[in-house]
């Protein structure tokens, strides 16, 4: 009869071990019993960059990278982008279900109640240099929120956690808008709680002397869709940081700041800024083939292409492309779109990219829309961080409530010296 699990023979000892399957995996701790003797630590796995390691159970986001499927709590991203607002989706990520009308109203009231920043946070922001990168200001200011809300450290209290979740989702657009206006030297605009989440963000960015800011509804909806697309993406680099920092029971403000720091890197959320720099460097459509040849020859990466999980078209990139058309009807076409389309066309026909299953990812087209809306490239990753805060918090909440989770603490394969003696300074030779 077929057995369920692995039978492992250790050739060093000729011992046989039975290792059961656990939901399509094996538990790494089950390997620890494989030893050469009582003093042996036991077998570990080696998996730099978590290429093949599940670090948690999660019921939030599902990705099938081969088929190009993305679902939040079971709902396809395409349907959520078509029918929902960002705040509905944030509720879905955190609560597990889409809200009904009454639940949504309470949720929006709770978030909106927390959009304002303490004046000390405003003064804190004023301390940054005029040319500080918005993402660096965003990360630091989110961390600084911990100074205003010391009770956030009580991470085992569900009610306290919930309050910090409202605060973070409510305040990240305000922080983001302030980082933008700081760079321009414009006065900060306080939140307008009559407006929806994305409209209020546009209000805090663009309002000048008018009494009431009126967002263009097409642009506000496009931003809301972009927020939905960026809200969560299961165990990516920044979600893993959120869980890892959160696992030490650090408060959610510093954990979110750490996750945002992970997002800022050019291989993660920082890629959207890099895509625009790359398009500027290419300069015109006719120079695309030579640029691609350079990439194939090892001169850097095609930014906005490739993904650890997607080995098919990123479904978010497809929706962004459609959204771009609606935005360009208002703003006029971003001339960089032609270069991007040419890059995509040539790359998707090229053996190098086909063989490696490299397709445009979410960052490839998002920057082109953001730029058409009036953002500078250094704001792009901040625009990613606003909605992803909801995803990070959902991941954090799930981690804190999971009885199997402990402090994240990987093992290592030590490759350094054996024990040696410290040589006194006078006796050390010059290297
Ligand atoms: N351009 C050219 N070659 C690439 C690219 C690219 N963008 N991405 C991967 N490759 C090559 C890579 O050199 C390797 O080739 P070889 O097998 O000959 O050594 C092969 O494809 C496999 O790549 P990998 O680096 O092992 O893949 P990974 O899963 O470790 O990296 C990635 C995933 C997203 C970091 C990578 O594709 C990349 O650096 N892309 C550009 C940056 C980017 O767009 N990042 C945004 C990702 S999506 C949004 C997000 O996560 O925030």
Coordinates of C-alpha atoms and ligand atoms in Angstrom, one line a residue:
X1 CA 0.0 0.0 0.0
X2 CA 1.2 3.6 -0.8
X3 CA 2.4 5.5 2.3
X4 CA 1.8 9.2 2.8
X5 CA 5.1 11.0 3.5
X6 CA 8.7 10.6 2.8
X7 CA 11.0 7.7 3.7
X8 CA 14.5 9.0 4.1
X9 CA 17.6 6.8 4.3
X10 CA 20.6 8.5 5.9
X11 CA 23.6 7.0 4.0
X12 CA 25.9 8.0 6.8
X13 CA 24.2 5.7 9.3
X14 CA 21.9 3.5 7.1
X15 CA 19.1 4.7 9.4
X16 CA 15.6 5.1 7.9
X17 CA 13.3 7.9 8.9
X18 CA 9.6 8.5 8.2
X19 CA 8.7 12.2 7.5
X20 CA 5.0 13.0 7.1
X21 CA 3.7 15.5 4.6
X22 CA 2.0 18.6 5.9
X23 CA -0.2 20.3 3.3
X24 CA 2.2 19.7 0.5
X25 CA 5.3 20.4 2.6
X26 CA 7.4 18.7 5.1
X27 CA 8.1 20.3 8.5
X28 CA 11.7 21.3 8.6
X29 CA 11.8 20.4 12.3
X30 CA 11.0 16.8 11.4
X31 CA 14.4 16.6 9.9
X32 CA 16.1 17.4 13.1
X33 CA 15.8 13.8 14.2
X34 CA 18.2 12.8 11.4
X35 CA 21.5 12.6 13.3
X36 CA 24.8 10.8 13.1
X37 CA 25.0 10.5 16.9
X38 CA 23.7 12.0 20.2
X39 CA 26.1 15.0 19.8
X40 CA 25.0 15.8 16.3
X41 CA 22.7 18.8 16.1
X42 CA 20.5 17.1 13.5
X43 CA 19.7 17.9 9.9
X44 CA 18.7 21.4 8.8
X45 CA 17.6 22.8 5.5
X46 CA 19.6 25.4 3.6
X47 CA 17.4 27.9 1.7
X48 CA 18.9 31.3 1.1
X49 CA 16.2 33.8 0.0
X50 CA 13.5 31.4 1.0
X51 CA 13.3 29.9 -2.5
X52 CA 11.4 26.9 -1.4
X53 CA 10.3 27.5 2.2
X54 CA 6.8 28.2 3.5
X55 CA 7.2 30.3 6.6
X56 CA 3.6 30.4 7.7
X57 CA 0.0 29.3 7.1
X58 CA -1.9 32.2 5.6
X59 CA -5.5 32.7 4.5
X60 CA -5.1 36.2 3.0
X61 CA -3.7 36.1 -0.5
X62 CA -3.4 33.4 -3.1
X63 CA -1.0 33.5 -6.0
X64 CA -0.7 30.9 -8.8
X65 CA 2.5 32.2 -10.4
X66 CA 2.3 29.8 -13.4
X67 CA -1.2 30.8 -14.3
X68 CA -0.9 34.5 -13.4
X69 CA -3.7 34.3 -10.7
X70 CA -3.9 36.7 -7.8
X71 CA -6.8 36.5 -5.2
X72 CA -7.4 38.3 -1.9
X73 CA -9.4 36.0 0.4
X74 CA -10.5 34.0 -2.6
X75 CA -11.7 37.0 -4.7
X76 CA -9.9 37.4 -8.1
X77 CA -8.0 40.7 -8.2
X78 CA -9.8 41.6 -11.5
X79 CA -13.2 41.5 -9.8
X80 CA -12.0 43.5 -6.7
X81 CA -10.5 46.2 -9.0
X82 CA -13.8 46.4 -11.0
X83 CA -16.3 46.4 -8.2
X84 CA -14.7 47.6 -4.9
X85 CA -13.1 50.6 -3.3
X86 CA -9.7 50.4 -1.7
X87 CA -11.2 50.7 1.8
X88 CA -13.5 47.8 1.1
X89 CA -10.5 45.7 0.0
X90 CA -8.5 46.8 3.1
X91 CA -11.5 45.5 5.2
X92 CA -11.5 42.3 3.3
X93 CA -7.8 41.7 3.9
X94 CA -8.1 42.4 7.6
X95 CA -11.5 40.9 8.4
X96 CA -11.6 38.0 5.9
X97 CA -14.9 39.0 4.3
X98 CA -16.2 41.9 2.2
X99 CA -18.1 44.4 4.3
X100 CA -21.9 45.0 4.0
X101 CA -23.0 48.6 3.9
X102 CA -23.2 49.1 7.7
X103 CA -19.9 47.4 8.3
X104 CA -18.2 49.5 5.6
X105 CA -19.6 52.7 7.1
X106 CA -18.3 51.9 10.5
X107 CA -14.9 50.9 9.0
X108 CA -14.6 54.1 7.0
X109 CA -15.6 56.2 10.1
X110 CA -12.9 54.4 12.1
X111 CA -10.2 55.0 9.5
X112 CA -11.3 58.6 8.8
X113 CA -11.2 59.4 12.5
X114 CA -7.5 58.8 12.4
X115 CA -6.3 60.6 9.3
X116 CA -4.9 63.6 11.3
X117 CA -1.3 63.6 12.4
X118 CA -0.2 64.9 15.8
X119 CA 1.4 68.4 15.3
X120 CA 4.7 67.0 16.7
X121 CA 4.8 64.6 13.8
X122 CA 4.4 67.6 11.4
X123 CA 7.3 69.4 13.2
X124 CA 9.3 66.1 13.0
X125 CA 8.8 66.1 9.2
X126 CA 9.9 69.7 8.9
X127 CA 13.3 68.7 10.2
X128 CA 14.1 66.8 7.0
X129 CA 16.3 68.5 4.3
X130 CA 14.4 70.0 1.4
X131 CA 15.7 67.3 -0.9
X132 CA 15.2 64.3 1.4
X133 CA 13.9 61.3 -0.5
X134 CA 10.1 60.9 0.2
X135 CA 10.4 57.2 0.9
X136 CA 13.1 57.8 3.5
X137 CA 10.9 60.5 5.1
X138 CA 7.9 58.1 5.0
X139 CA 9.8 55.2 6.7
X140 CA 11.2 57.5 9.4
X141 CA 7.9 59.2 10.1
X142 CA 5.9 55.9 10.3
X143 CA 8.4 54.7 12.9
X144 CA 8.2 58.0 14.7
X145 CA 4.4 57.4 15.2
X146 CA 5.4 54.9 17.9
X147 CA 6.5 57.9 20.0
X148 CA 2.9 59.2 20.0
X149 CA 1.2 55.9 20.8
X150 CA 3.3 54.0 23.3
X151 CA 0.3 51.7 24.1
X152 CA 0.9 50.1 20.7
X153 CA 3.4 47.9 22.4
X154 CA 0.6 45.8 23.9
X155 CA 0.5 43.6 20.9
X156 CA -1.4 40.8 22.6
X157 CA -4.4 43.0 23.2
X158 CA -6.7 42.6 20.2
X159 CA -8.5 46.0 20.8
X160 CA -5.2 47.8 21.0
X161 CA -4.0 46.2 17.8
X162 CA -7.2 47.2 16.1
X163 CA -6.8 50.8 17.1
X164 CA -3.2 50.9 15.7
X165 CA -4.5 49.4 12.5
X166 CA -7.1 52.2 12.1
X167 CA -4.3 54.7 12.9
X168 CA -1.8 53.3 10.4
X169 CA -4.3 53.0 7.5
X170 CA -5.7 56.4 8.3
X171 CA -2.4 58.2 8.7
X172 CA -0.2 56.8 5.9
X173 CA -1.8 58.9 3.1
X174 CA -1.3 62.0 5.3
X175 CA 2.4 61.2 5.9
X176 CA 2.9 60.5 2.2
X177 CA 1.3 63.8 1.2
X178 CA 3.3 65.7 3.7
X179 CA 6.6 64.1 2.4
X180 CA 5.5 65.3 -1.1
X181 CA 4.7 68.9 -0.1
X182 CA 7.8 69.1 2.1
X183 CA 10.0 68.6 -1.0
X184 CA 8.1 71.4 -2.8
X185 CA 8.2 73.7 0.2
X186 CA 4.4 74.0 0.2
X187 CA 2.4 74.2 3.4
X188 CA 0.9 70.9 4.6
X189 CA -2.8 70.4 3.9
X190 CA -4.8 68.8 6.7
X191 CA -7.1 65.9 5.8
X192 CA -10.6 66.5 4.6
X193 CA -12.7 63.9 6.2
X194 CA -15.7 64.5 3.9
X195 CA -13.7 63.0 1.1
X196 CA -13.1 59.3 0.2
X197 CA -9.6 57.8 0.9
X198 CA -8.0 58.4 -2.5
X199 CA -9.8 61.8 -3.0
X200 CA -8.6 63.0 0.4
X201 CA -5.1 61.9 -0.5
X202 CA -5.2 63.9 -3.7
X203 CA -6.6 66.8 -1.7
X204 CA -3.6 66.7 0.7
X205 CA -1.2 66.5 -2.3
X206 CA -2.6 69.1 -4.6
X207 CA -4.8 71.6 -2.8
X208 CA -3.6 75.1 -3.0
X209 CA -5.7 78.2 -2.2
X210 CA -9.1 76.9 -3.1
X211 CA -11.7 76.5 -0.2
X212 CA -12.5 72.9 -1.1
X213 CA -10.5 70.6 -3.3
X214 CA -12.4 68.8 -6.0
X215 CA -10.5 65.7 -7.2
X216 CA -11.0 64.5 -10.8
X217 CA -13.2 61.5 -10.3
X218 CA -11.5 59.5 -13.0
X219 CA -8.1 60.1 -11.5
X220 CA -9.3 59.4 -8.0
X221 CA -10.8 56.1 -9.1
X222 CA -7.7 55.2 -11.0
X223 CA -5.6 55.8 -7.8
X224 CA -8.1 53.7 -5.8
X225 CA -7.7 50.8 -8.3
X226 CA -3.9 51.1 -8.1
X227 CA -4.2 51.0 -4.3
X228 CA -6.3 47.8 -4.6
X229 CA -3.7 46.2 -6.9
X230 CA -0.9 47.0 -4.5
X231 CA -2.7 46.1 -1.2
X232 CA -1.1 42.7 -0.6
X233 CA 1.0 40.1 -2.3
X234 CA 1.4 37.3 0.3
X235 CA 5.0 36.5 1.6
X236 CA 7.0 39.0 -0.4
X237 CA 10.2 40.6 1.0
X238 CA 8.4 43.4 2.9
X239 CA 5.5 41.1 4.3
X240 CA 8.2 38.8 5.5
X241 CA 9.9 41.7 7.2
X242 CA 6.6 42.8 8.8
X243 CA 6.1 39.3 10.2
X244 CA 9.7 38.9 11.2
X245 CA 9.9 42.3 13.1
X246 CA 6.4 41.7 14.5
X247 CA 7.5 38.3 15.7
X248 CA 9.7 39.9 18.3
X249 CA 6.5 41.7 19.6
X250 CA 7.8 45.0 18.4
X251 CA 4.9 47.6 18.0
X252 CA 3.2 47.8 14.6
X253 CA 4.5 51.3 13.8
X254 CA 8.2 50.2 13.8
X255 CA 7.3 46.9 12.2
X256 CA 5.4 48.8 9.4
X257 CA 8.4 51.2 9.0
X258 CA 10.7 48.2 8.7
X259 CA 8.4 46.6 6.1
X260 CA 8.4 49.9 4.2
X261 CA 12.2 49.9 4.3
X262 CA 12.2 46.5 2.7
X263 CA 9.8 47.8 0.1
X264 CA 12.0 50.7 -0.8
X265 CA 14.7 48.6 -2.4
X266 CA 15.0 48.6 -6.2
X267 CA 14.3 44.8 -6.5
X268 CA 11.0 45.3 -4.6
X269 CA 8.7 48.4 -4.6
X270 CA 11.6 50.7 -5.5
X271 CA 11.5 49.1 -9.0
X272 CA 8.7 51.5 -10.2
X273 CA 11.1 54.5 -9.7
X274 CA 13.8 52.6 -11.5
X275 CA 11.6 51.8 -14.5
X276 CA 11.1 55.5 -15.2
X277 CA 14.8 56.1 -14.8
X278 CA 15.5 53.3 -17.3
X279 CA 12.9 54.7 -19.8
X280 CA 14.6 58.1 -19.5
X281 CA 18.0 56.5 -20.0
X282 CA 16.7 54.7 -23.2
X283 CA 15.2 58.0 -24.4
X284 CA 13.5 56.9 -27.6
X285 CA 11.8 53.9 -29.1
X286 CA 14.5 53.2 -31.7
X287 CA 17.1 52.7 -28.9
X288 CA 15.1 49.9 -27.2
X289 CA 16.6 47.0 -29.2
X290 CA 20.2 48.0 -28.3
X291 CA 19.1 48.4 -24.6
X292 CA 17.7 44.9 -24.5
X293 CA 20.9 43.6 -26.1
X294 CA 22.8 45.3 -23.3
X295 CA 20.6 43.6 -20.7
X296 CA 21.1 40.2 -22.3
X297 CA 24.9 40.8 -22.3
X298 CA 24.7 41.3 -18.5
X299 CA 24.5 45.1 -18.2
X300 CA 21.9 45.3 -15.5
X301 CA 18.3 44.1 -15.3
X302 CA 15.2 45.2 -17.2
X303 CA 13.5 46.9 -14.4
X304 CA 9.8 46.1 -13.9
X305 CA 10.3 42.7 -15.5
X306 CA 10.5 39.3 -13.7
X307 CA 9.1 38.0 -10.5
X308 CA 10.0 35.3 -8.0
X309 CA 6.5 33.9 -8.1
X310 CA 4.9 35.0 -11.4
X311 CA 6.2 33.0 -14.3
X312 CA 3.4 34.3 -16.4
X313 CA 2.0 37.8 -17.1
X314 CA 1.5 39.6 -13.7
X315 CA -2.4 40.1 -13.6
X316 CA -1.8 43.5 -11.9
X317 CA 0.2 44.7 -14.8
X318 CA -2.7 43.9 -17.2
X319 CA -5.2 45.9 -15.1
X320 CA -2.7 48.8 -14.8
X321 CA -2.4 48.9 -18.5
X322 CA -6.2 49.2 -18.9
X323 CA -6.4 51.8 -16.2
X324 CA -3.6 53.9 -17.9
X325 CA -5.9 54.3 -20.9
X326 CA -8.6 56.0 -18.8
X327 CA -6.0 58.2 -17.0
X328 CA -4.4 59.3 -20.3
X329 CA -7.9 60.4 -21.6
X330 CA -7.7 63.0 -18.8
X331 CA -4.0 63.8 -18.6
X332 CA -2.9 63.2 -22.2
X333 CA -0.7 60.3 -23.1
X334 CA 2.6 60.0 -21.3
X335 CA 5.1 59.8 -24.2
X336 CA 7.1 57.3 -22.2
X337 CA 4.3 54.7 -22.8
X338 CA 5.5 54.1 -26.3
X339 CA 9.0 53.2 -25.1
X340 CA 7.5 50.9 -22.4
X341 CA 5.3 49.2 -25.0
X342 CA 8.2 48.7 -27.3
X343 CA 10.3 47.3 -24.4
X344 CA 7.5 44.9 -23.6
X345 CA 7.0 43.9 -27.2
X346 CA 10.6 43.1 -27.9
X347 CA 11.3 41.4 -24.6
X348 CA 8.2 39.1 -24.9
X349 CA 9.5 37.9 -28.3
X350 CA 13.1 37.4 -27.2
X351 CA 14.4 34.0 -26.4
X352 CA 16.3 35.3 -23.3
X353 CA 13.1 36.5 -21.6
X354 CA 10.9 33.6 -22.9
X355 CA 13.4 31.0 -21.5
X356 CA 13.5 32.7 -18.1
X357 CA 9.7 33.4 -18.1
X358 CA 10.3 37.1 -17.5
X359 CA 7.1 39.2 -17.9
X360 CA 6.2 42.7 -17.0
X361 CA 5.4 43.0 -13.3
X362 CA 3.2 45.5 -11.4
X363 CA 6.0 48.1 -11.4
X364 CA 6.4 48.2 -15.1
X365 CA 3.4 50.4 -16.0
X366 CA 2.5 51.9 -12.6
X367 CA 5.1 54.7 -12.8
X368 CA 3.9 55.8 -16.2
X369 CA 0.4 56.4 -14.8
X370 CA 1.8 58.1 -11.7
X371 CA 3.9 60.4 -13.8
X372 CA 1.0 61.3 -16.0
X373 CA -1.0 62.2 -12.8
X374 CA 1.8 64.6 -11.9
X375 CA 4.1 62.6 -9.5
X376 CA 7.8 62.6 -9.6
X377 CA 9.5 59.2 -9.7
X378 CA 10.8 59.6 -6.2
X379 CA 7.1 59.4 -4.9
X380 CA 6.3 56.2 -6.7
X381 CA 7.4 53.8 -4.0
X382 CA 5.5 55.9 -1.4
X383 CA 2.4 55.4 -3.5
X384 CA 3.0 51.7 -3.3
X385 CA 3.5 51.8 0.5
X386 CA 0.2 53.5 1.3
X387 CA -2.1 50.6 0.2
X388 CA 0.5 47.9 1.1
X389 CA 0.2 49.1 4.7
X390 CA -3.2 47.3 4.8
X391 CA -1.6 44.1 3.6
X392 CA 1.3 44.3 6.0
X393 CA -1.2 44.8 8.9
X394 CA -3.3 41.9 7.8
X395 CA -0.1 39.7 7.7
X396 CA 0.9 41.0 11.1
X397 CA -2.5 40.4 12.6
X398 CA -2.5 36.9 11.2
X399 CA 1.0 36.2 12.6
X400 CA 0.3 37.6 16.0
X401 CA -2.9 35.4 16.3
X402 CA -1.2 32.2 15.0
X403 CA -0.3 30.0 18.0
X404 CA 2.4 28.3 15.9
X405 CA 4.4 31.5 15.3
X406 CA 7.3 32.3 17.5
X407 CA 10.1 34.8 17.2
X408 CA 11.6 34.5 13.7
X409 CA 15.1 33.2 14.0
X410 CA 16.7 31.4 11.1
X411 CA 19.7 29.1 11.5
X412 CA 23.0 29.4 9.6
X413 CA 25.8 27.3 8.2
X414 CA 28.8 28.7 10.1
X415 CA 31.8 29.2 7.7
X416 CA 34.1 31.2 9.9
X417 CA 37.2 30.4 11.9
X418 CA 37.5 27.8 14.6
X419 CA 38.3 29.2 18.0
X420 CA 41.5 31.3 18.1
X421 CA 43.3 33.5 20.5
X422 CA 43.3 37.3 20.6
X423 CA 46.8 38.6 19.8
X424 CA 47.7 41.8 21.8
X425 CA 47.8 44.9 19.6
X426 CA 51.6 45.3 19.9
X427 CA 52.1 41.8 18.5
X428 CA 49.7 42.1 15.5
X429 CA 51.4 42.2 12.1
X430 CA 50.5 44.8 9.5
X431 CA 48.2 43.2 6.9
Ligands
LIG1 N1 16.0 41.5 -16.4 C1 16.9 40.7 -16.9 N2 17.1 39.4 -16.5 C2 16.4 39.1 -15.4 C3 15.5 39.9 -14.8 C4 15.3 41.2 -15.3 N3 14.4 42.0 -14.8 N4 14.9 39.3 -13.7 C5 15.5 38.1 -13.6 N5 16.4 37.9 -14.7 C6 17.2 36.7 -15.0 C7 18.3 36.5 -13.9 O1 19.5 37.2 -14.3 C8 18.4 35.0 -14.0 O2 19.1 34.7 -15.1 P1 20.2 33.4 -15.1 O3 19.3 32.2 -14.9 O4 20.8 33.5 -16.4 O5 21.1 33.7 -14.0 C9 17.0 34.5 -14.1 O6 16.3 35.6 -14.8 C10 16.3 34.3 -12.8 O7 16.3 35.4 -12.1 P2 16.5 35.5 -10.5 O8 17.3 36.8 -10.2 O9 17.1 34.2 -10.0 O10 15.0 35.7 -10.0 P3 14.6 36.1 -8.6 O11 13.3 35.4 -8.3 O12 15.6 35.9 -7.5 O13 14.3 37.7 -8.7 C11 13.2 39.7 -9.1 C12 13.0 38.2 -8.9 C13 11.9 40.4 -9.2 C14 14.0 40.3 -8.0 C15 14.0 39.9 -10.5 O14 13.2 39.4 -11.5 C16 14.4 41.4 -10.7 O15 15.4 41.9 -10.2 N6 13.5 42.1 -11.5 C17 13.8 43.6 -11.7 C18 13.3 44.4 -10.5 C19 11.8 44.4 -10.4 O16 11.1 44.7 -11.4 N7 11.3 44.2 -9.2 C20 9.9 44.3 -8.9 C21 9.3 43.0 -8.6 S1 7.5 43.0 -8.6 C22 6.9 44.1 -7.4 C23 7.5 43.9 -6.0 O17 7.8 42.8 -5.6 O18 7.6 44.9 -5.4

